[in-house]
Structure formats: C-alpha cells, structure tokens
CSV table of C-alpha atoms and ligand atoms in Angstrom, one decimal:
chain,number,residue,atom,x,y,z
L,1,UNK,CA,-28.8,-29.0,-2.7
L,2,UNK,CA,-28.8,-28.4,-6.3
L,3,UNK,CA,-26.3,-25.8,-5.7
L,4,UNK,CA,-23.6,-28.2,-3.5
L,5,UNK,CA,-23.9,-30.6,-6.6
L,6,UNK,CA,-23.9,-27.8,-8.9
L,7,UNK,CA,-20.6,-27.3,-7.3
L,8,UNK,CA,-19.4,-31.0,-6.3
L,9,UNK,CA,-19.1,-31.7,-10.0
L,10,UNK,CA,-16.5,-29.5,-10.8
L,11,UNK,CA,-14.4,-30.8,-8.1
L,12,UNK,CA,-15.1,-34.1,-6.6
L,13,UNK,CA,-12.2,-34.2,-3.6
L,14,UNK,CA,-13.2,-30.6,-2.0
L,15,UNK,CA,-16.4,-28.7,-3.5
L,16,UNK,CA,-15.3,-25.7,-1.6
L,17,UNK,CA,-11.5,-25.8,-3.0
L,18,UNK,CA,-13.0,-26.8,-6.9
L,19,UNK,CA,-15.8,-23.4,-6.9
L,20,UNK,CA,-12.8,-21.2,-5.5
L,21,UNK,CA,-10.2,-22.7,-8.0
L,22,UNK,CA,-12.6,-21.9,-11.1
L,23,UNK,CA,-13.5,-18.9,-9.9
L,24,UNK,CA,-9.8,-17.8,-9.8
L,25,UNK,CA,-8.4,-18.9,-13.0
L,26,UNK,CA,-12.0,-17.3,-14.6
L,27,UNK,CA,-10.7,-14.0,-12.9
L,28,UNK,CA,-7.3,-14.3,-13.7
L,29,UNK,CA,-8.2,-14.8,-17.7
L,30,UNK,CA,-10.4,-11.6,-17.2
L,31,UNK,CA,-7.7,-9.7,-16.5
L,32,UNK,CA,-6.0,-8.4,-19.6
L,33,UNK,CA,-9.2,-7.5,-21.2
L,34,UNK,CA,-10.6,-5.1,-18.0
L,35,UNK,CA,-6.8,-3.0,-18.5
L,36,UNK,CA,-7.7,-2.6,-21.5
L,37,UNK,CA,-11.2,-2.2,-21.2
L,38,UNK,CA,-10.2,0.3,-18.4
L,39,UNK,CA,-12.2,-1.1,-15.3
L,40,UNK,CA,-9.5,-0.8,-12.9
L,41,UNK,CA,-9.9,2.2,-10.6
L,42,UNK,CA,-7.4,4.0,-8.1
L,43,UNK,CA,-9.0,5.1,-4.8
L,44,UNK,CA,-6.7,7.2,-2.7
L,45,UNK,CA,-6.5,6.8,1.2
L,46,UNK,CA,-5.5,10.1,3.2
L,47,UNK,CA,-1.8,10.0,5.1
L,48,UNK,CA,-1.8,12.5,7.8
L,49,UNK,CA,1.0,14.2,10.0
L,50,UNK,CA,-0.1,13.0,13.5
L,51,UNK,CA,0.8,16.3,14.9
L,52,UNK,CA,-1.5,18.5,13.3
L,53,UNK,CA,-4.2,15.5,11.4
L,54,UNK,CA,-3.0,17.4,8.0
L,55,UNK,CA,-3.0,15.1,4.9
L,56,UNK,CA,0.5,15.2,3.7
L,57,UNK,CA,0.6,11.9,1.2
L,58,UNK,CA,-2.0,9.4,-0.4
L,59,UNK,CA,-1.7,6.0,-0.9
L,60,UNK,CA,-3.1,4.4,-3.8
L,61,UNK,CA,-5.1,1.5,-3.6
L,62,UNK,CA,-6.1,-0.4,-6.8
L,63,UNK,CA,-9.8,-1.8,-7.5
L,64,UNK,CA,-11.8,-3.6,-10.4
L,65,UNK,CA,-14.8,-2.3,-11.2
L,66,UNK,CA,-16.0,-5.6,-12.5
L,67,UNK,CA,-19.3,-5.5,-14.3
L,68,UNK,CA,-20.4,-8.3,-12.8
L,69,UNK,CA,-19.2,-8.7,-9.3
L,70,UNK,CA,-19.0,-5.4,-8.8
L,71,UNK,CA,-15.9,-3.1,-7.1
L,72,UNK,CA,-13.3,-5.8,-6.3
L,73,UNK,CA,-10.3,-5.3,-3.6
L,74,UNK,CA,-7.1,-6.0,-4.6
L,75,UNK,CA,-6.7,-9.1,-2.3
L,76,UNK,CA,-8.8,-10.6,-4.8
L,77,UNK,CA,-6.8,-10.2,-8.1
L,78,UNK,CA,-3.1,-8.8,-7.3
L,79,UNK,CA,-2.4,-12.3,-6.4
L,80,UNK,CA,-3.8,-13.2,-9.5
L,81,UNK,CA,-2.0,-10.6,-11.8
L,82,UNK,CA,1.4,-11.6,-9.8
L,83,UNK,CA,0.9,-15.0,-11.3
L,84,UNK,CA,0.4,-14.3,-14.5
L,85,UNK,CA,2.8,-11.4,-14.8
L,86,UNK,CA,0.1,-9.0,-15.8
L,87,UNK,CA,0.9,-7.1,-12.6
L,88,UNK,CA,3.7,-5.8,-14.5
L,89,UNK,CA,1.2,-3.8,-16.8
L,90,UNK,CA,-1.3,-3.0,-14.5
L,91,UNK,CA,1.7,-1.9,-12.7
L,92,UNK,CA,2.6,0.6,-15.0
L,93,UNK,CA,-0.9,1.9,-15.2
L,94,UNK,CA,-1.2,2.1,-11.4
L,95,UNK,CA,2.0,4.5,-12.0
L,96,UNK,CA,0.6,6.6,-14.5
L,97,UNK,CA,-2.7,6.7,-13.2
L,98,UNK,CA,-1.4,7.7,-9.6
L,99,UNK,CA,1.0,10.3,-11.2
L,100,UNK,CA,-1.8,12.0,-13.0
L,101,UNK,CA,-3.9,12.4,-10.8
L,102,UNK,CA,-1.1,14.0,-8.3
L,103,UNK,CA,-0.1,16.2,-10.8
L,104,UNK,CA,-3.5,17.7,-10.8
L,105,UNK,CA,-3.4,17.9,-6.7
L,106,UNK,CA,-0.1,19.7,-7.4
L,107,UNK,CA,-1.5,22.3,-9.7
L,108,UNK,CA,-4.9,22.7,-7.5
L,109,UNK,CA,-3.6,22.9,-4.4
L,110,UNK,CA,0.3,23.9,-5.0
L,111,UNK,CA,1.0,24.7,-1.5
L,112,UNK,CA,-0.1,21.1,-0.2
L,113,UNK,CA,2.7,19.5,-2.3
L,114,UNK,CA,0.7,16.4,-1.9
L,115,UNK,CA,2.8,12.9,-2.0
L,116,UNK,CA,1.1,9.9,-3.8
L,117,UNK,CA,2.5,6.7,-2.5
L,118,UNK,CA,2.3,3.6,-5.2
L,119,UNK,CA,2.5,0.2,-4.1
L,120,UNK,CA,4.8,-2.1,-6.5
L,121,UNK,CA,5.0,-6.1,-6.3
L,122,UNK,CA,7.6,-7.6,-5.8
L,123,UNK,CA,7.4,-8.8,-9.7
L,124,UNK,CA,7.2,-5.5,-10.9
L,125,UNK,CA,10.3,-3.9,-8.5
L,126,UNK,CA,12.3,-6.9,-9.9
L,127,UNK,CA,11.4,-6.0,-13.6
L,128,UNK,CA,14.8,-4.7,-15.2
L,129,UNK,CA,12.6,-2.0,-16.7
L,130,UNK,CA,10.7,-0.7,-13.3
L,131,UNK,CA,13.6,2.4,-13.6
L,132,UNK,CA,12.3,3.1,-17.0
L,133,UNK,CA,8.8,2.8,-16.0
L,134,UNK,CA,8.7,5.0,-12.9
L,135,UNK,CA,10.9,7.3,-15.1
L,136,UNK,CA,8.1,7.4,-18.1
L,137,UNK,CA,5.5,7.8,-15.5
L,138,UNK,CA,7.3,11.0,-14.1
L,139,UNK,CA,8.1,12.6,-17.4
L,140,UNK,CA,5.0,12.3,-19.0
L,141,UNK,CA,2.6,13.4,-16.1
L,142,UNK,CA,4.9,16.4,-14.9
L,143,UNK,CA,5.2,15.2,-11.4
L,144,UNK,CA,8.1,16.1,-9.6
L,145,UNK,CA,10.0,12.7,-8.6
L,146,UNK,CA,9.6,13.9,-4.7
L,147,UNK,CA,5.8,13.6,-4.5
L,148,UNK,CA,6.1,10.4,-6.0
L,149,UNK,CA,6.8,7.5,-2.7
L,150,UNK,CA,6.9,3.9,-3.9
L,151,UNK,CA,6.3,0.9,-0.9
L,152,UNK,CA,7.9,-2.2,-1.4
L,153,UNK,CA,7.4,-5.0,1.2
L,154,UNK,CA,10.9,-6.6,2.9
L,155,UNK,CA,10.4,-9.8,0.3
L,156,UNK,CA,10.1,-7.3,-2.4
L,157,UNK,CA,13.1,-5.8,-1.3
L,158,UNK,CA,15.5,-8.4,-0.9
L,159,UNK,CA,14.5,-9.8,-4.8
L,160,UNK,CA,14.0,-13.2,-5.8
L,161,UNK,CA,18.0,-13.7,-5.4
L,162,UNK,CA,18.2,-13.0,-1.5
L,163,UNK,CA,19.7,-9.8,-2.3
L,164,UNK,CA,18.8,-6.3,-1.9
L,165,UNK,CA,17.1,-5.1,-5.2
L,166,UNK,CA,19.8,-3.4,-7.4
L,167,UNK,CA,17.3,-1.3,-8.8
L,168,UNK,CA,16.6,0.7,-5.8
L,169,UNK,CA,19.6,2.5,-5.9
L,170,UNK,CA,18.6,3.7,-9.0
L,171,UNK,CA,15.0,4.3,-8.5
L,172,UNK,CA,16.5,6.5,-5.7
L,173,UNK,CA,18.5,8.2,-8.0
L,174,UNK,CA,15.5,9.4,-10.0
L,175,UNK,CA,14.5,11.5,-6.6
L,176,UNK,CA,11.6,9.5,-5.7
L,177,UNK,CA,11.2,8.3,-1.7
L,178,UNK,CA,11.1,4.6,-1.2
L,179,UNK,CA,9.3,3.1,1.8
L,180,UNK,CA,8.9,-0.2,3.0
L,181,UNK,CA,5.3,-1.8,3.7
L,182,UNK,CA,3.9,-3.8,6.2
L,183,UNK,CA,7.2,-3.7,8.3
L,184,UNK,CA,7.6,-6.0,10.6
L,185,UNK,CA,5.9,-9.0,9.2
L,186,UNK,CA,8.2,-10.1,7.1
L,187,UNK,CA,12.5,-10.7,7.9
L,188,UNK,CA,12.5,-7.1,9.6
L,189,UNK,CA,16.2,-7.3,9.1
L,190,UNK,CA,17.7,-4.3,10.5
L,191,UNK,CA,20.9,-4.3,8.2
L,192,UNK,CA,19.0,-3.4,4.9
L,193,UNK,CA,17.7,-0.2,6.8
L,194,UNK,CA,21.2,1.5,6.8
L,195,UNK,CA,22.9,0.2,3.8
L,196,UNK,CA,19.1,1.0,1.3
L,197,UNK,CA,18.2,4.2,0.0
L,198,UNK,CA,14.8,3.9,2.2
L,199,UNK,CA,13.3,7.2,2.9
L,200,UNK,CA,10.5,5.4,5.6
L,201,UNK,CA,8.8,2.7,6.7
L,202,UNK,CA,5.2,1.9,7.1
L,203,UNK,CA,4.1,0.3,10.5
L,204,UNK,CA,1.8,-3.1,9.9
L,205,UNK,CA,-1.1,-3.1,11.3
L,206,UNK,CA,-1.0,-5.6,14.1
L,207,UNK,CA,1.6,-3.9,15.7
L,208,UNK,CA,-1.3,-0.7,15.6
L,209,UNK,CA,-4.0,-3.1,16.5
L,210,UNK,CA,-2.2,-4.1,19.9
L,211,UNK,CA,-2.5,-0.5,21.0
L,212,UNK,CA,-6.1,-0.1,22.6
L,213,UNK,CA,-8.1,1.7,25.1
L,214,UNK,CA,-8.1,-1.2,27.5
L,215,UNK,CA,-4.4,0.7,27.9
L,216,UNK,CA,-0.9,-0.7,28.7
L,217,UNK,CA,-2.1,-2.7,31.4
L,218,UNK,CA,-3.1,-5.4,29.1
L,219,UNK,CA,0.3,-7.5,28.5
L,220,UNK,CA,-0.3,-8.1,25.0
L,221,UNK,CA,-1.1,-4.2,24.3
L,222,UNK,CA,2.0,-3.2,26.1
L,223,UNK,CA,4.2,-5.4,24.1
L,224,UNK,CA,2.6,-4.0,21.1
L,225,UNK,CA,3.4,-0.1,22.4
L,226,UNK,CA,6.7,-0.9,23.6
L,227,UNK,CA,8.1,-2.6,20.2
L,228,UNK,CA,6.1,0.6,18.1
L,229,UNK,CA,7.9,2.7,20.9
L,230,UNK,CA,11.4,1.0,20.2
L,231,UNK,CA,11.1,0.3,16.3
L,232,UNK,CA,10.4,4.3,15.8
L,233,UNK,CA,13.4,4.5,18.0
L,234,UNK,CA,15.4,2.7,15.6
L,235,UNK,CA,13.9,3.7,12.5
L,236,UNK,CA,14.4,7.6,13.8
L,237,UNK,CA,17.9,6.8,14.7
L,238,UNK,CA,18.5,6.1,11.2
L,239,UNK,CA,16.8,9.0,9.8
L,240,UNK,CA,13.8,6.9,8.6
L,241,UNK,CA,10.3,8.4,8.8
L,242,UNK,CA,7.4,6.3,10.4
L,243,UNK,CA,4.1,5.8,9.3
L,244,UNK,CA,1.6,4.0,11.3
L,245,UNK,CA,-0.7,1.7,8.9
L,246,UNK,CA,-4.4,0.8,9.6
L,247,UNK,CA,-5.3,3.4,12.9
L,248,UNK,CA,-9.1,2.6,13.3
L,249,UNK,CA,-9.3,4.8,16.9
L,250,UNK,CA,-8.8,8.2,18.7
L,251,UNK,CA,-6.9,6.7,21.6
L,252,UNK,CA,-4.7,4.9,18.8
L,253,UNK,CA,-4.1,8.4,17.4
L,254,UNK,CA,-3.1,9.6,20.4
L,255,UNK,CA,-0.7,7.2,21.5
L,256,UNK,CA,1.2,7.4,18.1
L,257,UNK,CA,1.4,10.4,18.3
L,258,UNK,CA,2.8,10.4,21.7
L,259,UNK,CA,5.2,7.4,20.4
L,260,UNK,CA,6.8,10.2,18.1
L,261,UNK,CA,5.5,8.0,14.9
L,262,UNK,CA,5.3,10.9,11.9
L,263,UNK,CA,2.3,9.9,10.1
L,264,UNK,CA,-1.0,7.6,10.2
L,265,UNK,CA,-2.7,6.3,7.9
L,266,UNK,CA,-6.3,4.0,8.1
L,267,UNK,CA,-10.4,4.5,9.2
L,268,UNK,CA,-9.2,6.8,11.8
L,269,UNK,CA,-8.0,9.5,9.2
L,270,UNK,CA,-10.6,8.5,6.8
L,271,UNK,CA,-10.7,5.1,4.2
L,272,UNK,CA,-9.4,4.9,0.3
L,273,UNK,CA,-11.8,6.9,-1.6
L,274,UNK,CA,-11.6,8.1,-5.0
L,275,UNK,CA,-9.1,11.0,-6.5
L,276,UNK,CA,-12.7,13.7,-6.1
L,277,UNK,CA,-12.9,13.3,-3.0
L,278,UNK,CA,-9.3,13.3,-2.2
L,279,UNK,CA,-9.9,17.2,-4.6
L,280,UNK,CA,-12.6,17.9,-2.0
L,281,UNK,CA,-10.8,17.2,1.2
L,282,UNK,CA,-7.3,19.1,-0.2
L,283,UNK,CA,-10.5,22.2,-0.9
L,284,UNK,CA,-11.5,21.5,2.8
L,285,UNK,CA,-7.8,21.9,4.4
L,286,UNK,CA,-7.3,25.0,2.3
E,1,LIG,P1,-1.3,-2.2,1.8
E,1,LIG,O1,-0.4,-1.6,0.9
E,1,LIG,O2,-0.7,-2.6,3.2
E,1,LIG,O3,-2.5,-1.2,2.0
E,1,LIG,C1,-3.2,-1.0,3.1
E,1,LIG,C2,-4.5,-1.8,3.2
E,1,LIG,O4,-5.1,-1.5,4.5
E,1,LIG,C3,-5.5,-1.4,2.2
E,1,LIG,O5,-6.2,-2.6,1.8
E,1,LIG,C4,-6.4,-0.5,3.0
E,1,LIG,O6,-7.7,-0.3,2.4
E,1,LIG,C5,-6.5,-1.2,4.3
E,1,LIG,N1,-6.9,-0.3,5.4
E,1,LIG,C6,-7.2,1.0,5.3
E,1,LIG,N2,-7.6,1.5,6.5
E,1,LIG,C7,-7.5,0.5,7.4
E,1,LIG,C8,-7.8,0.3,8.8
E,1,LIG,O7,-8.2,1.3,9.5
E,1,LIG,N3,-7.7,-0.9,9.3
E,1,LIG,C9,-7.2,-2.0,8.6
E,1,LIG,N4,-7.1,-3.2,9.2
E,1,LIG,N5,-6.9,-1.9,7.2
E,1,LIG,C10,-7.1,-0.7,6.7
E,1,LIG,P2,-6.6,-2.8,0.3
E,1,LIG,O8,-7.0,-1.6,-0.4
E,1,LIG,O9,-7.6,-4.0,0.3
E,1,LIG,O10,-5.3,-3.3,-0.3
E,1,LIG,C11,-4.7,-4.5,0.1
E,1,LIG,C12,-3.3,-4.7,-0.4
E,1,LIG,O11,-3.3,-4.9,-1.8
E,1,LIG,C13,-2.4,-3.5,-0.1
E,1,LIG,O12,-1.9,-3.6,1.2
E,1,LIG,C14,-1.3,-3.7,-1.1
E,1,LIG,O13,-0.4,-4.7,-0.7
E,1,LIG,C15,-2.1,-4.4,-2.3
E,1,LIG,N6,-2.3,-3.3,-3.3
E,1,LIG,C16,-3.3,-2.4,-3.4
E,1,LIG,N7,-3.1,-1.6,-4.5
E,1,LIG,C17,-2.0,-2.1,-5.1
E,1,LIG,C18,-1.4,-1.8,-6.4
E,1,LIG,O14,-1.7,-0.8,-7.1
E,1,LIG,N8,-0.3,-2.6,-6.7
E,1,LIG,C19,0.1,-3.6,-6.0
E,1,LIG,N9,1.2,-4.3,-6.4
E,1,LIG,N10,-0.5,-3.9,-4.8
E,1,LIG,C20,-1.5,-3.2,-4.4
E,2,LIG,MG1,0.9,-0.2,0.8
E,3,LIG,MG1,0.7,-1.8,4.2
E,4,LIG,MG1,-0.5,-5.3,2.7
C-alpha cells in the first residue's frame, strides 16, 4: 500500500505511466555521465555459416553496466539516447569499441578474418559526420574496412526525408559491408535493394519464429517458410547475402539451412557474450 501511494503521488492520472515516466527521464540524465564514466559494455553474439556452424561475423550488442540496476539491455536506454541525441556519442564509442576489439580477433586468429557487425540508429546514419566517424574508427584501430558490417533498419535507411540515405554510398565507398536489420518489419520495399549499396540483409525474427517442429503442416508455419523460402529468393537474386536473426532450435537450423539462407545468428548458435569469450570460442574453432 505504502508503495502504490508512494507511487500515486508522482502521477495522479496513471501510477503505472508516472513510476515508468520518472524512471525514464532519471535514466536518460544518467546517460552522459556512464560514457564517460565507461559503464557501457559490448557483448558480442556469434554469426555462423549454416553450412558448416563456423562463426564467420559478430554482432555487437550494447549494455550498461549500471551500478545500481545492474547490466541493462539496450531496449532499455537506446530509446533513450535516440532522444536525447547522445546516441550519436555512444555511437561512436560502440564503433571504436567494436573495431578494437576485432582488430585483436584479426591478429589472434588471422585466418578467421572475423567480421564485427555494428548496429547504427537511425540518428546516428543520418549524422552528416557518420562517414568521418566509421572512417576515424577504422584508421585508428587498424581494421580493415571489410570486417567491419554496419546494420541499419529500412527507417534508418530511407532517412528522416523519405529518401535513401546519401551517406551510404559513401560509407560503401570506405569498403565496409552494409546490411539491413530486422527486414521485413518495416516498408520491405524491394526497390531500395537494387538501387543501395547493401551487401545483406538480416531476417527478423518472427519470420524465424514461424518455422517450428510442429512442421509445415501448421498454416501459419508454412507461410512463414514459404515467404523465408521466397525473400532469400529475391535477396539471392540480387546478390544479397541472408542472415537469419533470432534461431532458438535445431529443426530451425536445419530448415534454414535447407532454405539456402547463408548465415544464422540467435540462442541456437550461442547468445551475446562478452569479446573473452568470443577469444575463447575463435581458440575452440582453431
Ligand atoms: P537487433 O540488432 O535486432 O539485435 C538482435 C537482438 O536479438 C539482440 O537483442 C539479441 O540479444 C536478441 N537475440 C539473440 N538471440 C536471440 C534469439 O535466439 N531469439 C530472440 N528472440 N532474440 C535473440 P538486444 O541485445 O536486447 O538488442 C536489442 C536491440 O537494441 C538490437 O536489435 C538493436 O536494434 C539495438 N542495439 C543493440 N546494440 C546497439 C548499439 O550499439 N547501437 C544501436 N543503435 N542499437 C543497438
Ligand atoms: Mg542488429
Ligand atoms: Mg535485428
Ligand atoms: Mg531489433
């Protein structure tokens, strides 16, 4: 009781709304002091060729180590940082960070020519210094632009004007390989894959999730494997590579595999977990 008034103060209209509000906005100033602070952490999760289950690419996955709540997901602050434009710096530290610690994968474990696969918000891929950025992040780390893949989602793509991002071109230029994320829950529109300088695109989930044992007998899972089954039609017809996002089983595996997709990526493969044990696995494949 003394907790729901506690709360109903702050808010009198929706108690729930109010606690969730302040809790936000207290994260959100916290922000710029944990970048500089350094409590954000990358954790890396494994990308695999679904032919032979090797780790060819990781993608890195930001978190907070918050002293007081502990190792936050990024659905619980990128939101946050997009708001208040600090995304664009912890942006550019994601870069560096990610760079880094491929560079060292490259040196360790040279014949792996491990990828590392960066996320950038929409924000930061509209930033008329995002060229300059990826460019600084290269240079200074020693990472050959080709290990370096950068995923954009479809509304990151297409830029706050409706139009394709004019910095992809040039982002391609550098040598690096752009992908696009979560594919097919945003426009999907199938024009941007031939006239972009897109190098893949990443699966989203739900379109993984309708693929299950119960098999292609269930009308809901068939649909699922037949637009998979078509979309890495298309995106092989136009020299796109596929990756499958969020593949939790075997049979999952199995049937992306026999689908033609390239690569897979979730539990299935093994979850994000940090760059040593990344070291340790790249030690394992050796
Ligand atoms: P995303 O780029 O689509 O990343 C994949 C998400 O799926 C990750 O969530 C990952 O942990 C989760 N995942 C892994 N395996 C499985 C699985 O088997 N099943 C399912 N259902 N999900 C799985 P996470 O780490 O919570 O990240 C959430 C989102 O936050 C990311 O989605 C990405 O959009 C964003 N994000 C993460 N790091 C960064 C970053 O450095 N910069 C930006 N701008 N966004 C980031
Ligand atoms: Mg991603
Ligand atoms: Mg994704
Ligand atoms: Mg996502």
């Amino acid at each position: 009781w003394a907790k729901a008034e506690g709360r109903g103060r702050w808010a009198v209209y929706d108690p729930e709304r109010g606690a969730r509000d302040i809790a936000r906005s207290t994260l959100a100033a916290g922000l710029p002091a944990a970048l500089e602070r350094g409590e954000f952490v990358l954790h890396y999760q494994p990308i695999v060729a679904l032919l032979d289950s090797s780790m060819v690419a990781v993608e890195a996955l930001v978190r907070w180590q918050h002293p007081e709540l502990g190792l936050l997901g990024p659905d619980g602050f990128i939101g946050l940082a997009e708001e208040t434009g600090l995304i664009v710096a912890l942006g550019r530290w994601v870069l560096e960070q990610a760079c880094r610690d491929a560079y060292g994968w490259l040196t360790g474990f040279p014949e792996a020519r491990l990828v590392v696969s960066v996320n950038l918000a929409a924000r930061q891929a509209d930033d008329p210094a995002i060229v300059a950025t990826v460019a600084g992040a290269l240079a200074a780390s020693g990472l050959p632009a080709d290990l370096l893949q950068l995923e954009l989602t479809e509304s990151a793509v297409m830029g706050t004007a409706g139009e394709p991002l004019r910095s992809l071109n040039r982002l391609a230029d550098l040598g690096v390989r752009l992908a696009i994320d979560d594919f097919g829950t945003g426009y999907s529109n199938l024009a941007y894959l031939r006239k972009l300088p897109i190098h893949s695109l990443k699966l989203a989930g739900p379109f993984v999730e309708g693929i299950r044992a119960d098999g292609p007998d269930q009308p809901a899972a068939h649909r699922d494997e037949r637009i998979v089954d078509a979309l890495v039609r298309l995106a092989h017809a136009v020299e796109l590579w596929v990756t499958a996002e969020a593949v939790e089983t075997a049979v999952q595996a199995e049937r992306l595999r026999a689908l033609r997709c390239d690569t897979g990526q979730g539990r299935f493969f093994g979850p994000p977990v940090p760059a040593h044990d990344i070291t340790a696995r790249l030690r394992g494949d050796r």
